[in-house]
Structure formats: structure tokens, C-alpha cells
Amino acid sequence: MAEAHQAVAFQFTVTREGIDLQLSHQAFTEIYLSGVRSWKKRIIGLKNSVVTGVYPASPSSWLFVVIAILATMYTRSDPSMGLIAKIQENLPVSQSMSNQCQTLVSAVLFSTMLWLLLIFTMRMCLKQLLSYHRWMFEKHGKMSNTTKVWVALVRIFSGRKPLLYSYQGSLPNLPVPAIKDTVQRHLESVRPLMDDTEYERMTMLAAEFESSLGNRLQWYLKLKALWATNYVSDWWEEYVYLRGRSPIMVNSNFYGMDFMYVTPTPIQAARAGNSLHAHFLYRRKLNKEELKPLMMRSAVPCCSYQFDRMFDTCRIPGTLTDTLQHWQDSDYIAVYHRGRYFRLRMYQAGRLLSPREIESQIQSILDDPSPPSKGEAKLGALTAGDRIPWAEARKKYFSSGVNKQSLDCIEKAAFFVSLDDDEQGVMADDPASLDSYAKSLLHGKCYDRWFDKSFTVIYYKNGKMGVNVEHSWADAPVLSHLWQQTLSTDCFQLGYNAEGHCKGEVDSSLPPPQKLNWEIPPECEEQISQSLAVAQALADDVDLHVFSFQDFGKGKVKKCRVSPDAFIQIALQLAYYRDHGRFCLTYEASMTRLFKEGRTETVRSCTNESSAFVRALEGGEVAHVCRRLFHDASEKHQHLYRMAMTGAGVDRHLFCLYVMSKYLGVESPFLKEVLSEPWRLSTSQSPMHVEMFDIVNHPEYVSCGGGFGPVADDGYGVSYSFMGENILNLHITCKHSCPDTNARKFGAQIKKALHDLLHLLSPNQTEFNRMEEKRPEVKKNL
């Protein structure tokens, strides 16, 4: 009970001589410093609110307007055209105020109103400017005069040094596409998947929907778009993520990997010390809004609202729907190791612990010999199983007493940390080591992660690390920004000493991490076992293959004047056709963050153009015809990607129409069939923030990216990432239970497709081979 005594600020005992009062100066110092830290955050938050609230103007511009108005009045002019006099007449002031003072107050009030009007006008102008998206459809390197003027105006109205959330009030709202356009695009996307009879039937269903129920649903949807900030995002979060009753492990959560060839230190606690410190440095920047908003073409801002729930957030299970809970800044993390849960405070006397101090605290957890309490070891399996049993168990066994206190500690932590006894990473003598590493990050042992937390950082015994991310609060690019910033800070800013330990000294007065206590009844243990069985069956069914394709990368593809993303997507279509003899509905994730509170949209990568190319190539058509068809398919894919990014996609609109039909209690055969079509090929490109790494001079510092579980029982999940100019990493998932899918076999088909496409586009391989010989050698420190 040492922790309990440390929490008491004073002690007193009653004796014959009276009350003996003993004050703890250390406790009062902690209270004082905690209060100072809290007030500093409030002041910074207030300051940022003011700066963001008046953006694109600055608070100092108010003083400029006031001085300008007063200076004009000094010259006997009336810039207000009588408004200042009107304000003075209606000014509720006492008789003691002189006429000159009243005039001054009236002028300041008029200046303030004029300043606010100017801010509103600038913000509306910027909002209209950001609604222009024609620049995205222009060929790379060929900017029209209209776009050049537009870029100049955007930069003029954007102000200087924006904070993370500065553009939020100026971003346009996501438009609702015309129902006719969405239906037509859907029919076009399913044409290569259907024969003539099926397509004719789908066309009739679409025409009937468009001419009857569709217009009614569209009217309600437009009404929502006028009222809500984003007509998609709230329903997408609720119905796609939070209302799902199946396990979120594998089905929803995704993962990210460490460096592929470099392990900065083999000491587990040291790696945790540096990277945990880096996480909190990032959170400090996030709270101060010092992170730069993501900009496209260095001028067009993207929405930043997803960053708000990155830390101190947990998904809370419910019987009907889950909820996302976000708390104020937690000063601790929750740590799991060998079946025990710990609370590790990250601040001491108001300051963030140094990396060396965090290493010491983590090491004390690793050295702690205490066994887990009864039922504690596999408690995390509740978050890995079905949601309804977890919700019922949480309400029944964790709503009071010591269990509630410990569960609150986990859920309210900044994030979750798992200290793993296994060794993972790229092993020179094990070709399947990346597969094992990825599976460990995706699901672990099904009980050693807290899948409900916004993210869980995993540290392995050999110094490798990774992250498992809950999906409902944000999309991959947001967490990727944190992860890559952490990797960069860990290696290039903090560093390690010669022995592999963190730099710095340790404060010997630091209190040890607090072990959490549990009282798990036998009935709850039974539920834990049932959830673990469900999760284990799901995890065992995952077939996962990760490989790094280094024969060529996006550098060579771009020299063929082809979009690297389109190149990969067409290669995936070719590989799937060779593997299955048919085409399938293909999902590629695209962002809609050019709009306020935008998340994602779907690019339907299987097109008439891509299928025509694949059939021609497999049918032995001559090379120049195949090249022409390939370029047609590439241009079509790029067009669809741009349409999705600019709010003219298919799937989110149809999804919202379907939700609206459920609210109105009407059935649509067309929408029901559209929403039931399986995504047998679900793909996503993992974003790389290249400014964080110098891959040219340090080619070994490349991550292997991340991945996700299969979406369909009989399909594939494919995540890919371009690392520099010469490396392409791919993560392929499917299910062992499906006899028609095999991750390694599909990976081999992708490799072959990549080579065949490059051979088609670059028939003269002599120059290519010579270039490959000049590539820098990657130093592998396994």
C-alpha cells in the first residue's frame, strides 16, 4: 500500500496532548506544480482558440484597424459614414464619461465590428477558393493560368504561420453529389463484374430507384448537408465502426511496423524510454497546436479534426453501439507485462520524465516478479472478442469497486503499452519473420493488447516495436504522422549512449509504477475464456504475408510517365485475374480531408479500362495495343481517385442514402444489393511523410509500413507503401478457412504482375539494369 500513503497530503493522530498534524511538503509541491501545469495548458488553449478563431487574420491586426480608424478620425474624416455617431448615441454610459471618451469608445467598438467583418469576409473568400478543385485534374507540371491565379489568391487569404486547426473554419463542406451521377458511376463500376443479363437487371433497379425513392432520400440528405458539418462522417463512424458487434481485433484495428533493417538499441526498456518520451513530446506539440496542418501542393489545407482524439481516448463497449470517450490530458500510461497491468506516471513535479527515467521505470516493471492476480492474465481478451459479451461483462463486473478503479485507469490513460517477451523483426535466417512480426502486431496473443484504446504500442524483447490502432476515431494517415514522427525523434534527436541505454540521469525519488488490482469472479473468468476462444479462432484464421519488393520502385515507374498508385492498382487487377480467372469489386481508400471533417472515400479500382487491358495482355495482344490500353486504364484510375478526393465518389453517397432509407423505414432493392456486394480485394496505400526521414542519405532507415485484416471472408486485404524511390512494401491478408485464397501465392502473383507491367512499359531493359547496379546498398542491422 505504499502508493496509497504517497497519495496522502497530510496525516494526523489523536493523542492525549491533542492532535499531532504532519504535513507532506512533497505532496503539496506536487499539487502546486500540477496546478501550474494545468493553468499553463488552459492559457495556451485560450490563446490558441483566439488565434484560430480570428484566422486568417491575426490578433494584432485588431490593433492596426483601431489605430487606422482613430488616425482617420484625427484628420476630421468619418470613415464610418455616421455609424460611430449612432453607436455613441446608444452607448449605455454614465454621465461622468466625457464626450471625447465616448467618441473613443464608440470608435473602438466600430473598429472591432469592422475587424470582425473583415475576418468573416476573408474566411468566406478562402472557403470559396478552397472549393475550387480543377487544379487536381490538370496534368502534372502543366498549371493553367486560372490555377496560377487561384494559388496566388489562396496564399494571400491564408495568412501566415497557421496552427494545426487554423483552417477548420475555412474548409468547405463535403458536397452531396447528384443522384443521377452517383447511379451512373456505380453502373459503370460494376459493368466488368457482370454479364449482360446481370447488368441489364442492375440497370433496371438503378433506373427505378433514381426515378422514385432516390429523389426522396436525396432531399433529406441535402437537408442534413445544410445542417451538419459533414453529411457522411458521423454516420460513417457510428454505423461502420461503433455499431459493429463482431470483434474489432483483425476486423477493424490496423497495425504499423518499426524500421525494417535498423534496431536502434537491443534493450527493450531503453527503446521504450526514448519512444515513449517522443510520444509525449508529440502530444505537447499537438496540445499547443504547433503541428503544421497537412498541405497539398503547399497551398491547399487538409482537415485536422481527427488529431483531436489521438491521445486519452478509448472505445467503450455497449450492447447496441459502442461510444468513444475522450478525457483531458492524462499524465500516465497503462502498461501490460506478463499478465499484470501497471500505471506508469510520465510526469514528476510538473515535468515530463526524461528518456532515461522512463527506461528505469519500464525496467522496474520488467523486473517485477509479482504474479498476476486471479483472472488478470488474460483480461484483455474481453476487448478482442464480440462486443456484446464485453459490454455486459463490463457493466456487471467492472462498474464498481477495485475493478472499476483499475479499468478507469486503463481507459483514461494517454495510451496503452504492451511489453512483449517475444523477439520480432526481420530475421536473416527466417524468411517468414516479417509475417510473424505482422501477425503479432495485428492480434498478438489476443489478450496482451487493449484493443479498445486509441492505440497500443508494443515493445519486443529485442528492441523492436510496433503499434496496433483502433480505427473508429481516425484513419491511418493521422496515426502514421505520429508514428513516423516518433521513429524520427527516437533515432535522430534523442539517440542512445554507447551501451544502448537512453541518455540522461535518473531521479532516485521517482515513485515506482503502480500495479493495478483486480477482483475477478469465476463467472467473469468464464466470459474471459469465451471471448478468448472467439478471438483465438479469428486470429488463427488469418493468413498474412509481408514482403519487401526491391527490384524497382516508384522512381522507375515515374520514368515510364505512369502514376505509381495506378501502376500498383493495375498490377493488383492483373494478379487477381491470374489467380482467380475473374475480376472482383475492388476497394481503394482515398481521403476526403479537403473538406471539413472529411474521412475517406472509395476508389473502385476495377474499371472497364483496367479489365480491357488485363484481358488484352492475357489474350496475347500485341505490345503497343497493351501499352495504349494500360495508359487508358491508368488515366481512368487517376480520374476516379481525383473524383473521390473532391467529393464525387460513389460509395459514401450510396451509404448515406441507405442509412436514410432505414430511418424512413423504406426498402430499396437497389441500395440493398449495392451495400451487400463484397469487397473481395480491399486495398490501401500507407502514407509516408518523407520530410521526417532522409532516405537518400540513410536508406536503411525505412519502415515496413503497416497493414490490416481481410474485409471479406473470401477476399484479400492489401496494404502497400512506397519507401523512397526503390522499395515497395506489401502486406497481404486473407483467411485460411477460404480454399480459394492464399497470401503467399497471391504475393507471388503480384511480384510477377509488377515485373510484367514494367517489361511492357520499358521494353529496353539495358538502361534499367544499368541503373539498378548504381543503387546504393542498404545497410542491414538486424
XYZ file of N, CA and C in Angstrom, residues 260-263 426 428 550 700 777-782:
42
model
N 12.724 -1.392 -40.784
C 12.874 -2.737 -41.315
C 14.265 -3.298 -41.045
N 15.312 -2.500 -41.252
C 16.671 -3.012 -41.171
C 17.444 -2.524 -39.950
N 16.937 -1.542 -39.248
C 17.674 -0.934 -38.142
C 16.925 -1.158 -36.835
N 17.655 -1.584 -35.829
C 17.143 -1.628 -34.457
C 18.032 -0.704 -33.639
N 12.884 -8.430 -38.735
C 13.450 -9.135 -39.888
C 14.598 -10.015 -39.415
N 17.451 -12.695 -40.460
C 18.166 -13.066 -41.680
C 17.963 -14.536 -42.045
N 12.072 -5.090 -53.865
C 13.175 -4.158 -54.077
C 13.786 -4.245 -55.467
N 18.794 2.864 -45.007
C 18.440 1.763 -44.109
C 17.308 2.128 -43.155
N 23.693 0.604 -51.657
C 23.478 -0.607 -50.874
C 22.882 -0.241 -49.517
N 21.863 -0.990 -49.132
C 21.198 -0.745 -47.856
C 21.922 -1.505 -46.757
N 22.310 -0.779 -45.726
C 22.975 -1.399 -44.592
C 21.931 -2.049 -43.696
N 22.091 -3.326 -43.463
C 21.109 -4.057 -42.664
C 21.691 -4.371 -41.296
N 21.083 -3.766 -40.286
C 21.499 -4.006 -38.917
C 20.376 -4.742 -38.213
N 20.403 -6.048 -38.328
C 19.303 -6.840 -37.793
C 19.478 -7.136 -36.319
